[in-house]
PDB file of C-alpha atoms in Angstrom:
ATOM      1  CA  MET X   1     -23.110  70.216  -1.323  1.00 47.00           C
ATOM      2  CA  THR X   2     -21.777  71.560   1.959  1.00 59.00           C
ATOM      3  CA  SER X   3     -18.471  73.400   2.005  1.00 66.00           C
ATOM      4  CA  PRO X   4     -15.663  71.423   3.667  1.00 82.00           C
ATOM      5  CA  ILE X   5     -14.454  74.583   5.421  1.00 88.00           C
ATOM      6  CA  LEU X   6     -16.517  76.075   8.243  1.00 92.00           C
ATOM      7  CA  THR X   7     -16.045  79.447   9.883  1.00 95.00           C
ATOM      8  CA  ILE X   8     -17.340  79.363  13.450  1.00 96.00           C
ATOM      9  CA  ASP X   9     -17.708  82.533  15.484  1.00 96.00           C
ATOM     10  CA  THR X  10     -16.723  81.974  19.124  1.00 95.00           C
ATOM     11  CA  PRO X  11     -15.983  84.192  22.171  1.00 95.00           C
ATOM     12  CA  ALA X  12     -12.278  83.617  21.487  1.00 94.00           C
ATOM     13  CA  GLY X  13     -12.522  84.636  17.833  1.00 95.00           C
ATOM     14  CA  LEU X  14     -13.130  82.859  14.529  1.00 96.00           C
ATOM     15  CA  VAL X  15     -12.363  79.147  14.299  1.00 97.00           C
ATOM     16  CA  ARG X  16     -11.863  77.484  10.921  1.00 96.00           C
ATOM     17  CA  ALA X  17     -12.848  73.814  10.792  1.00 96.00           C
ATOM     18  CA  THR X  18     -11.844  71.911   7.662  1.00 96.00           C
ATOM     19  CA  ALA X  19     -13.524  68.555   7.020  1.00 95.00           C
ATOM     20  CA  GLY X  20     -11.174  65.811   5.882  1.00 92.00           C
ATOM     21  CA  PRO X  21     -12.128  62.880   3.641  1.00 90.00           C
ATOM     22  CA  ARG X  22     -14.972  60.938   5.208  1.00 90.00           C
ATOM     23  CA  GLU X  23     -14.004  57.800   7.046  1.00 88.00           C
ATOM     24  CA  THR X  24     -16.442  54.872   7.113  1.00 89.00           C
ATOM     25  CA  ASP X  25     -18.400  56.180  10.098  1.00 93.00           C
ATOM     26  CA  ALA X  26     -16.967  59.616  10.826  1.00 95.00           C
ATOM     27  CA  VAL X  27     -15.719  62.977   9.613  1.00 96.00           C
ATOM     28  CA  VAL X  28     -12.637  64.551  11.195  1.00 96.00           C
ATOM     29  CA  PHE X  29     -12.266  68.341  11.195  1.00 97.00           C
ATOM     30  CA  GLU X  30      -8.897  70.063  11.485  1.00 96.00           C
ATOM     31  CA  LEU X  31      -9.132  73.322  13.429  1.00 97.00           C
ATOM     32  CA  GLY X  32      -7.404  76.628  12.760  1.00 96.00           C
ATOM     33  CA  GLY X  33      -7.746  80.237  13.802  1.00 96.00           C
ATOM     34  CA  ALA X  34      -8.725  80.637  17.459  1.00 96.00           C
ATOM     35  CA  MET X  35      -8.375  76.888  18.106  1.00 96.00           C
ATOM     36  CA  ARG X  36      -5.897  74.170  17.196  1.00 95.00           C
ATOM     37  CA  GLY X  37      -6.452  70.440  16.995  1.00 95.00           C
ATOM     38  CA  SER X  38      -9.312  68.393  15.596  1.00 95.00           C
ATOM     39  CA  VAL X  39     -12.928  67.341  16.148  1.00 96.00           C
ATOM     40  CA  HIS X  40     -14.265  63.863  15.396  1.00 96.00           C
ATOM     41  CA  VAL X  41     -17.952  63.637  14.328  1.00 97.00           C
ATOM     42  CA  THR X  42     -19.784  60.337  14.015  1.00 96.00           C
ATOM     43  CA  GLY X  43     -23.315  58.956  14.121  1.00 96.00           C
ATOM     44  CA  THR X  44     -25.004  57.905  17.332  1.00 96.00           C
ATOM     45  CA  THR X  45     -28.373  57.106  18.857  1.00 95.00           C
ATOM     46  CA  ASP X  46     -31.046  59.585  19.863  1.00 94.00           C
ATOM     47  CA  PRO X  47     -30.480  60.214  23.613  1.00 92.00           C
ATOM     48  CA  HIS X  48     -34.088  59.181  24.312  1.00 92.00           C
ATOM     49  CA  HIS X  49     -34.320  56.251  21.857  1.00 94.00           C
ATOM     50  CA  TRP X  50     -31.256  54.065  21.911  1.00 93.00           C
ATOM     51  CA  ASP X  51     -32.461  51.935  19.006  1.00 94.00           C
ATOM     52  CA  GLN X  52     -32.683  54.918  16.624  1.00 95.00           C
ATOM     53  CA  PHE X  53     -29.460  56.052  14.979  1.00 96.00           C
ATOM     54  CA  THR X  54     -30.628  59.538  14.047  1.00 95.00           C
ATOM     55  CA  ALA X  55     -28.182  61.799  15.924  1.00 96.00           C
ATOM     56  CA  VAL X  56     -24.590  62.909  15.470  1.00 97.00           C
ATOM     57  CA  ARG X  57     -21.892  63.111  18.135  1.00 96.00           C
ATOM     58  CA  ALA X  58     -18.982  65.532  17.977  1.00 97.00           C
ATOM     59  CA  CYS X  59     -15.941  64.730  20.129  1.00 96.00           C
ATOM     60  CA  LEU X  60     -12.911  66.840  20.941  1.00 95.00           C
ATOM     61  CA  GLY X  61      -9.874  65.128  19.495  1.00 92.00           C
ATOM     62  CA  PRO X  62      -9.096  62.945  16.483  1.00 89.00           C
ATOM     63  CA  VAL X  63     -10.830  59.826  17.814  1.00 90.00           C
ATOM     64  CA  ASN X  64     -14.328  58.818  18.930  1.00 86.00           C
ATOM     65  CA  ALA X  65     -14.180  59.679  22.633  1.00 82.00           C
ATOM     66  CA  PHE X  66     -16.921  57.148  23.377  1.00 80.00           C
ATOM     67  CA  LYS X  67     -14.586  54.375  22.198  1.00 82.00           C
ATOM     68  CA  THR X  68     -11.137  55.604  23.170  1.00 84.00           C
ATOM     69  CA  THR X  69      -9.472  58.785  24.335  1.00 83.00           C
ATOM     70  CA  ALA X  70      -6.998  60.806  22.319  1.00 84.00           C
ATOM     71  CA  PRO X  71      -3.549  61.298  23.875  1.00 85.00           C
ATOM     72  CA  ASP X  72      -3.327  64.502  25.864  1.00 86.00           C
ATOM     73  CA  GLU X  73      -1.001  66.079  23.320  1.00 86.00           C
ATOM     74  CA  ASP X  74      -3.597  65.537  20.565  1.00 89.00           C
ATOM     75  CA  LEU X  75      -6.479  67.220  22.373  1.00 93.00           C
ATOM     76  CA  PRO X  76      -7.782  70.523  20.917  1.00 95.00           C
ATOM     77  CA  ARG X  77      -6.703  73.728  22.618  1.00 94.00           C
ATOM     78  CA  LEU X  78      -7.095  77.464  22.244  1.00 95.00           C
ATOM     79  CA  ALA X  79      -4.576  78.963  19.857  1.00 93.00           C
ATOM     80  CA  ASN X  80      -2.973  80.989  22.659  1.00 88.00           C
ATOM     81  CA  GLY X  81      -3.153  78.239  25.275  1.00 88.00           C
ATOM     82  CA  ARG X  82      -1.329  75.036  26.185  1.00 90.00           C
ATOM     83  CA  THR X  83      -4.210  73.159  27.812  1.00 93.00           C
ATOM     84  CA  GLY X  84      -5.954  70.443  25.797  1.00 95.00           C
ATOM     85  CA  TYR X  85      -9.657  69.743  26.321  1.00 95.00           C
ATOM     86  CA  ARG X  86     -11.857  66.668  26.036  1.00 94.00           C
ATOM     87  CA  GLY X  87     -15.627  66.260  25.895  1.00 93.00           C
ATOM     88  CA  SER X  88     -18.442  65.735  23.402  1.00 95.00           C
ATOM     89  CA  LEU X  89     -21.801  67.015  22.198  1.00 96.00           C
ATOM     90  CA  ILE X  90     -24.794  65.190  20.720  1.00 96.00           C
ATOM     91  CA  LEU X  91     -27.015  66.929  18.175  1.00 96.00           C
ATOM     92  CA  TYR X  92     -30.451  65.391  17.709  1.00 95.00           C
ATOM     93  CA  ARG X  93     -33.993  66.283  16.735  1.00 89.00           C
ATOM     94  CA  SER X  94     -36.906  66.690  19.156  1.00 85.00           C
ATOM     95  CA  ALA X  95     -40.314  67.553  17.676  1.00 79.00           C
ATOM     96  CA  ASP X  96     -38.341  68.297  14.484  1.00 79.00           C
ATOM     97  CA  ARG X  97     -36.287  70.949  16.276  1.00 86.00           C
ATOM     98  CA  PRO X  98     -32.518  70.691  16.840  1.00 88.00           C
ATOM     99  CA  GLU X  99     -31.469  69.931  20.402  1.00 91.00           C
ATOM    100  CA  VAL X 100     -28.020  69.488  21.898  1.00 93.00           C
ATOM    101  CA  SER X 101     -26.789  67.449  24.828  1.00 92.00           C
ATOM    102  CA  VAL X 102     -23.319  68.437  26.039  1.00 92.00           C
ATOM    103  CA  ASN X 103     -21.314  65.837  27.908  1.00 88.00           C
ATOM    104  CA  PRO X 104     -18.907  67.151  30.551  1.00 88.00           C
ATOM    105  CA  LEU X 105     -16.068  69.238  29.171  1.00 94.00           C
ATOM    106  CA  SER X 106     -12.749  69.059  30.990  1.00 94.00           C
ATOM    107  CA  SER X 107      -9.082  69.750  30.569  1.00 93.00           C
ATOM    108  CA  ALA X 108      -6.524  67.002  30.127  1.00 89.00           C
ATOM    109  CA  SER X 109      -5.901  67.314  33.883  1.00 89.00           C
ATOM    110  CA  ASP X 110      -9.637  66.870  34.608  1.00 90.00           C
ATOM    111  CA  HIS X 111     -10.371  70.486  35.490  1.00 94.00           C
ATOM    112  CA  ALA X 112     -13.546  72.192  34.274  1.00 94.00           C
ATOM    113  CA  PRO X 113     -12.872  74.898  31.656  1.00 94.00           C
ATOM    114  CA  SER X 114     -13.723  78.518  32.303  1.00 94.00           C
ATOM    115  CA  GLU X 115     -17.133  79.742  31.187  1.00 95.00           C
ATOM    116  CA  LYS X 116     -15.610  81.461  28.153  1.00 95.00           C
ATOM    117  CA  THR X 117     -13.577  78.419  27.134  1.00 95.00           C
ATOM    118  CA  ALA X 118     -16.592  76.135  27.570  1.00 96.00           C
ATOM    119  CA  ALA X 119     -18.576  78.443  25.266  1.00 96.00           C
ATOM    120  CA  VAL X 120     -15.801  78.243  22.648  1.00 96.00           C
ATOM    121  CA  LEU X 121     -15.593  74.446  22.820  1.00 97.00           C
ATOM    122  CA  THR X 122     -19.371  74.062  22.658  1.00 96.00           C
ATOM    123  CA  ALA X 123     -19.663  76.397  19.674  1.00 97.00           C
ATOM    124  CA  VAL X 124     -16.998  74.482  17.751  1.00 97.00           C
ATOM    125  CA  LEU X 125     -18.518  71.080  18.574  1.00 97.00           C
ATOM    126  CA  ARG X 126     -21.979  72.256  17.563  1.00 96.00           C
ATOM    127  CA  GLY X 127     -20.738  73.843  14.350  1.00 96.00           C
ATOM    128  CA  CYS X 128     -19.012  70.627  13.277  1.00 97.00           C
ATOM    129  CA  ALA X 129     -22.031  68.511  14.275  1.00 97.00           C
ATOM    130  CA  GLU X 130     -24.424  70.736  12.320  1.00 96.00           C
ATOM    131  CA  HIS X 131     -22.185  70.463   9.256  1.00 96.00           C
ATOM    132  CA  VAL X 132     -22.283  66.662   9.328  1.00 96.00           C
ATOM    133  CA  GLU X 133     -26.045  66.643   9.938  1.00 95.00           C
ATOM    134  CA  GLN X 134     -26.498  68.546   6.654  1.00 93.00           C
ATOM    135  CA  ARG X 135     -24.204  66.345   4.535  1.00 94.00           C
ATOM    136  CA  ALA X 136     -25.617  64.236   1.719  1.00 94.00           C
ATOM    137  CA  ASP X 137     -23.799  61.151   3.037  1.00 94.00           C
ATOM    138  CA  LEU X 138     -25.279  61.391   6.556  1.00 96.00           C
ATOM    139  CA  PRO X 139     -27.389  58.209   6.023  1.00 95.00           C
ATOM    140  CA  ALA X 140     -24.216  56.246   5.242  1.00 95.00           C
ATOM    141  CA  ILE X 141     -22.496  57.639   8.352  1.00 96.00           C
ATOM    142  CA  LEU X 142     -25.484  56.734  10.547  1.00 96.00           C
ATOM    143  CA  GLU X 143     -25.717  53.245   9.072  1.00 95.00           C
ATOM    144  CA  ALA X 144     -22.008  52.612   9.597  1.00 95.00           C
ATOM    145  CA  SER X 145     -22.375  53.851  13.183  1.00 95.00           C
ATOM    146  CA  ARG X 146     -25.324  51.507  13.710  1.00 95.00           C
ATOM    147  CA  GLN X 147     -23.236  48.574  12.514  1.00 93.00           C
ATOM    148  CA  ARG X 148     -20.372  49.652  14.781  1.00 93.00           C
ATOM    149  CA  ASP X 149     -22.400  50.100  17.961  1.00 94.00           C
ATOM    150  CA  THR X 150     -25.282  47.602  17.766  1.00 95.00           C
ATOM    151  CA  ALA X 151     -23.452  44.677  19.377  1.00 94.00           C
ATOM    152  CA  GLY X 152     -22.414  46.768  22.391  1.00 94.00           C
ATOM    153  CA  LEU X 153     -25.858  48.330  22.707  1.00 95.00           C
ATOM    154  CA  LEU X 154     -27.494  44.911  22.653  1.00 96.00           C
ATOM    155  CA  ARG X 155     -25.269  43.719  25.476  1.00 96.00           C
ATOM    156  CA  PHE X 156     -26.100  46.799  27.520  1.00 96.00           C
ATOM    157  CA  LEU X 157     -29.850  46.727  26.817  1.00 96.00           C
ATOM    158  CA  THR X 158     -30.068  42.997  27.604  1.00 96.00           C
ATOM    159  CA  TRP X 159     -28.309  43.621  30.911  1.00 97.00           C
ATOM    160  CA  SER X 160     -30.491  46.677  31.576  1.00 97.00           C
ATOM    161  CA  ALA X 161     -33.751  44.788  30.968  1.00 97.00           C
ATOM    162  CA  ALA X 162     -32.690  41.995  33.330  1.00 97.00           C
ATOM    163  CA  TYR X 163     -31.461  44.446  35.986  1.00 98.00           C
ATOM    164  CA  HIS X 164     -34.630  46.550  36.029  1.00 97.00           C
ATOM    165  CA  GLN X 165     -36.815  43.426  36.040  1.00 97.00           C
ATOM    166  CA  ALA X 166     -34.923  42.101  39.058  1.00 98.00           C
ATOM    167  CA  GLU X 167     -35.264  45.488  40.780  1.00 97.00           C
ATOM    168  CA  ALA X 168     -39.022  45.414  40.178  1.00 97.00           C
ATOM    169  CA  VAL X 169     -39.276  41.969  41.762  1.00 97.00           C
ATOM    170  CA  ARG X 170     -37.215  43.118  44.761  1.00 96.00           C
ATOM    171  CA  LEU X 171     -39.340  46.234  45.293  1.00 95.00           C
ATOM    172  CA  GLU X 172     -42.574  44.276  45.031  1.00 94.00           C
ATOM    173  CA  ARG X 173     -41.212  41.914  47.654  1.00 93.00           C
ATOM    174  CA  GLU X 174     -40.359  44.897  49.865  1.00 88.00           C
ATOM    175  CA  ALA X 175     -43.900  46.253  49.433  1.00 89.00           C
ATOM    176  CA  ARG X 176     -45.453  42.925  50.426  1.00 89.00           C
ATOM    177  CA  ALA X 177     -43.205  42.673  53.480  1.00 86.00           C
ATOM    178  CA  ALA X 178     -44.063  46.233  54.547  1.00 80.00           C
ATOM    179  CA  LEU X 179     -47.781  45.507  54.907  1.00 80.00           C
ATOM    180  CA  PRO X 180     -47.561  42.916  57.733  1.00 79.00           C
ATOM    181  CA  ALA X 181     -44.784  44.973  59.335  1.00 75.00           C
ATOM    182  CA  LEU X 182     -47.109  47.983  59.320  1.00 73.00           C
ATOM    183  CA  ARG X 183     -49.945  45.982  60.846  1.00 76.00           C
ATOM    184  CA  GLY X 184     -47.580  44.690  63.546  1.00 72.00           C
ATOM    185  CA  ALA X 185     -46.303  48.179  64.373  1.00 71.00           C
ATOM    186  CA  GLU X 186     -49.860  49.558  64.553  1.00 74.00           C
ATOM    187  CA  ALA X 187     -50.904  46.728  66.873  1.00 74.00           C
ATOM    188  CA  ALA X 188     -47.880  47.385  69.098  1.00 70.00           C
ATOM    189  CA  TRP X 189     -48.731  51.112  69.168  1.00 69.00           C
ATOM    190  CA  ARG X 190     -52.312  50.409  70.280  1.00 71.00           C
ATOM    191  CA  THR X 191     -51.075  48.017  72.982  1.00 76.00           C
ATOM    192  CA  ALA X 192     -48.594  50.581  74.293  1.00 69.00           C
ATOM    193  CA  ALA X 193     -51.322  53.230  74.284  1.00 70.00           C
ATOM    194  CA  ARG X 194     -53.598  51.003  76.358  1.00 73.00           C
ATOM    195  CA  TRP X 195     -50.820  50.282  78.842  1.00 72.00           C
ATOM    196  CA  LEU X 196     -50.032  53.968  79.098  1.00 67.00           C
ATOM    197  CA  ALA X 197     -53.664  54.749  79.883  1.00 70.00           C
ATOM    198  CA  VAL X 198     -53.648  52.157  82.652  1.00 69.00           C
ATOM    199  CA  SER X 199     -50.167  52.801  84.038  1.00 77.00           C
ATOM    200  CA  PRO X 200     -48.232  55.820  82.746  1.00 78.00           C
ATOM    201  CA  HIS X 201     -44.529  55.064  82.302  1.00 73.00           C
ATOM    202  CA  PRO X 202     -41.652  57.027  80.681  1.00 73.00           C
ATOM    203  CA  VAL X 203     -40.729  54.079  78.445  1.00 70.00           C
ATOM    204  CA  LEU X 204     -44.271  53.937  77.046  1.00 62.00           C
ATOM    205  CA  LEU X 205     -44.170  57.674  76.411  1.00 63.00           C
ATOM    206  CA  LEU X 206     -40.941  57.251  74.436  1.00 64.00           C
ATOM    207  CA  MET X 207     -42.470  54.416  72.396  1.00 61.00           C
ATOM    208  CA  LEU X 208     -45.441  56.574  71.433  1.00 61.00           C
ATOM    209  CA  ALA X 209     -43.655  59.907  71.012  1.00 68.00           C
ATOM    210  CA  ASP X 210     -42.873  61.361  67.592  1.00 63.00           C
ATOM    211  CA  ARG X 211     -39.123  60.715  67.850  1.00 70.00           C
ATOM    212  CA  GLU X 212     -36.491  58.614  66.157  1.00 75.00           C
ATOM    213  CA  GLY X 213     -36.803  54.923  67.014  1.00 70.00           C
ATOM    214  CA  SER X 214     -40.382  55.195  68.309  1.00 69.00           C
ATOM    215  CA  LEU X 215     -43.366  53.178  67.134  1.00 66.00           C
ATOM    216  CA  THR X 216     -44.917  56.356  65.758  1.00 71.00           C
ATOM    217  CA  ARG X 217     -41.909  57.003  63.507  1.00 68.00           C
ATOM    218  CA  GLU X 218     -41.822  53.344  62.455  1.00 72.00           C
ATOM    219  CA  ILE X 219     -45.491  53.454  61.462  1.00 78.00           C
ATOM    220  CA  ARG X 220     -44.994  56.654  59.463  1.00 75.00           C
ATOM    221  CA  GLY X 221     -42.037  55.149  57.655  1.00 71.00           C
ATOM    222  CA  LEU X 222     -43.894  51.958  56.769  1.00 75.00           C
ATOM    223  CA  GLN X 223     -46.948  53.908  55.622  1.00 78.00           C
ATOM    224  CA  TRP X 224     -44.702  55.740  53.174  1.00 77.00           C
ATOM    225  CA  TRP X 225     -42.489  52.787  52.231  1.00 85.00           C
ATOM    226  CA  ALA X 226     -45.094  50.373  50.913  1.00 86.00           C
ATOM    227  CA  PRO X 227     -46.692  52.756  48.350  1.00 87.00           C
ATOM    228  CA  TYR X 228     -43.245  53.982  47.363  1.00 89.00           C
ATOM    229  CA  CYS X 229     -42.093  50.436  46.624  1.00 91.00           C
ATOM    230  CA  VAL X 230     -45.210  49.751  44.558  1.00 91.00           C
ATOM    231  CA  ASP X 231     -44.671  52.894  42.452  1.00 92.00           C
ATOM    232  CA  ALA X 232     -40.934  52.294  42.115  1.00 95.00           C
ATOM    233  CA  ALA X 233     -41.532  48.693  41.036  1.00 96.00           C
ATOM    234  CA  ALA X 234     -43.887  49.901  38.300  1.00 96.00           C
ATOM    235  CA  GLU X 235     -41.225  52.344  37.099  1.00 97.00           C
ATOM    236  CA  GLU X 236     -38.607  49.584  37.068  1.00 97.00           C
ATOM    237  CA  ARG X 237     -40.906  47.338  35.018  1.00 97.00           C
ATOM    238  CA  GLU X 238     -41.412  50.207  32.565  1.00 97.00           C
ATOM    239  CA  ARG X 239     -37.638  50.651  32.254  1.00 97.00           C
ATOM    240  CA  ALA X 240     -37.208  46.914  31.721  1.00 97.00           C
ATOM    241  CA  SER X 241     -39.940  46.895  29.078  1.00 97.00           C
ATOM    242  CA  ARG X 242     -38.397  49.843  27.272  1.00 96.00           C
ATOM    243  CA  ALA X 243     -34.911  48.315  27.274  1.00 96.00           C
ATOM    244  CA  GLN X 244     -36.324  45.047  25.953  1.00 97.00           C
ATOM    245  CA  ALA X 245     -38.290  46.852  23.235  1.00 97.00           C
ATOM    246  CA  GLU X 246     -35.187  48.763  22.127  1.00 97.00           C
ATOM    247  CA  ALA X 247     -33.142  45.566  22.062  1.00 96.00           C
ATOM    248  CA  ASP X 248     -35.843  43.858  19.984  1.00 96.00           C
ATOM    249  CA  SER X 249     -35.837  46.835  17.609  1.00 95.00           C
ATOM    250  CA  LEU X 250     -32.075  46.657  17.146  1.00 95.00           C
ATOM    251  CA  ARG X 251     -32.249  42.917  16.445  1.00 94.00           C
ATOM    252  CA  ALA X 252     -34.995  43.535  13.888  1.00 93.00           C
ATOM    253  CA  GLN X 253     -32.779  46.143  12.205  1.00 91.00           C
ATOM    254  CA  GLN X 254     -29.959  43.606  12.050  1.00 88.00           C
ATOM    255  CA  ARG X 255     -32.235  41.054  10.387  1.00 86.00           C
ATOM    256  CA  ARG X 256     -33.351  43.598   7.799  1.00 80.00           C
ATOM    257  CA  ARG X 257     -29.693  44.288   6.922  1.00 67.00           C
ATOM    258  CA  PRO X 258     -27.993  40.964   6.123  1.00 55.00           C
ATOM    259  CA  ARG X 259     -24.386  40.694   7.249  1.00 52.00           C
ATOM    260  CA  GLY X 260     -21.972  41.790   4.570  1.00 47.00           C
ATOM    261  CA  ARG X 261     -24.336  44.279   2.988  1.00 46.00           C
ATOM    262  CA  ARG X 262     -22.811  47.730   2.902  1.00 42.00           C
ATOM    263  CA  PRO X 263     -24.679  51.024   2.699  1.00 43.00           C
ATOM    264  CA  SER X 264     -24.295  52.953  -0.521  1.00 40.00           C
ATOM    265  CA  LEU X 265     -21.796  55.752  -0.104  1.00 36.00           C
ATOM    266  CA  VAL X 266     -22.509  59.255  -1.337  1.00 39.00           C
ATOM    267  CA  SER X 267     -19.484  61.480  -1.580  1.00 39.00           C
ATOM    268  CA  ALA X 268     -19.670  64.891   0.075  1.00 40.00           C
ATOM    269  CA  SER X 269     -17.315  67.764  -0.148  1.00 37.00           C
TER     270      SER X 269
END
C-alpha cells in the first residue's frame, strides 16, 4: 500500500500532497505546505507509442488539462504567491527506466515561471505521478484512461495516416518533376556556355554565374531537391505506416474488451 500523503522536497520548501479517493480514471492530490491547490493524475499513452497506455500524466489543477482547463482561480500556486500555474508532466518507462516529459509550464497570464518556480512545479508533478505509478490500482486507472481516450486517438491516427500518405504522394510527384527540370536546366546551361564561348555577352555571364536566379543556382537546387523529396517521401510513408499500425492496435484492443466490460477495481490508500 502507498501512503495517501506525500512529502515532496522542493526549492521553495516541503510540499504535502494528499491523494483523495480515486476517481474512475484519475487521482486528485490536494497540496499544502509550500504550495496550494491540487494536481490531477491520470493514465495516458507512452509518448513514443500512442497505442500503449502505460504512462501517467500529472496536470496542475483539479481537472485533466488535456481535456479542459481549470479556472484561473483554481490553479496551483506557491503558498506565498498569488499567481496560478498550468502545465503537465508525463512519466513513462524507457528501457525499463523512468523518464519524464514536461509540457510547457506557464502562469495563468501565459508567462513562463522563473527557474526556481519551474523546479518546484516539476518536482510536485513528478512526485504525484510517481505515487500513482506505484499504486496497486494503476492497471484500472490505465484501462479507464484507454477507454476514455481511444475514440479521440483513433480519429487523430486515422487522419494522421491519411495526411502522411498524401504527403508522400506529393513529395514523390515533386521528385519525378525535378528530374526533367534538372535535365532541362543542364541543357540550357550547356547551350549558354557554348554561346558564351562563341560570343561573350554579359547576359550569358549572369546566366552561368554562381548567383541567385542563375542557371547554376537552379541546377544546384534541383540536384538537392530531387533526392530530398525521395527521402522525405519515404519518411512520410513510415509515419503513415506507424499511425496506421497504432490505429489497428487500438482497434484490436477494443475488440478484446467488449463494450460494457469494466476493469476490476483495486482499492488503494
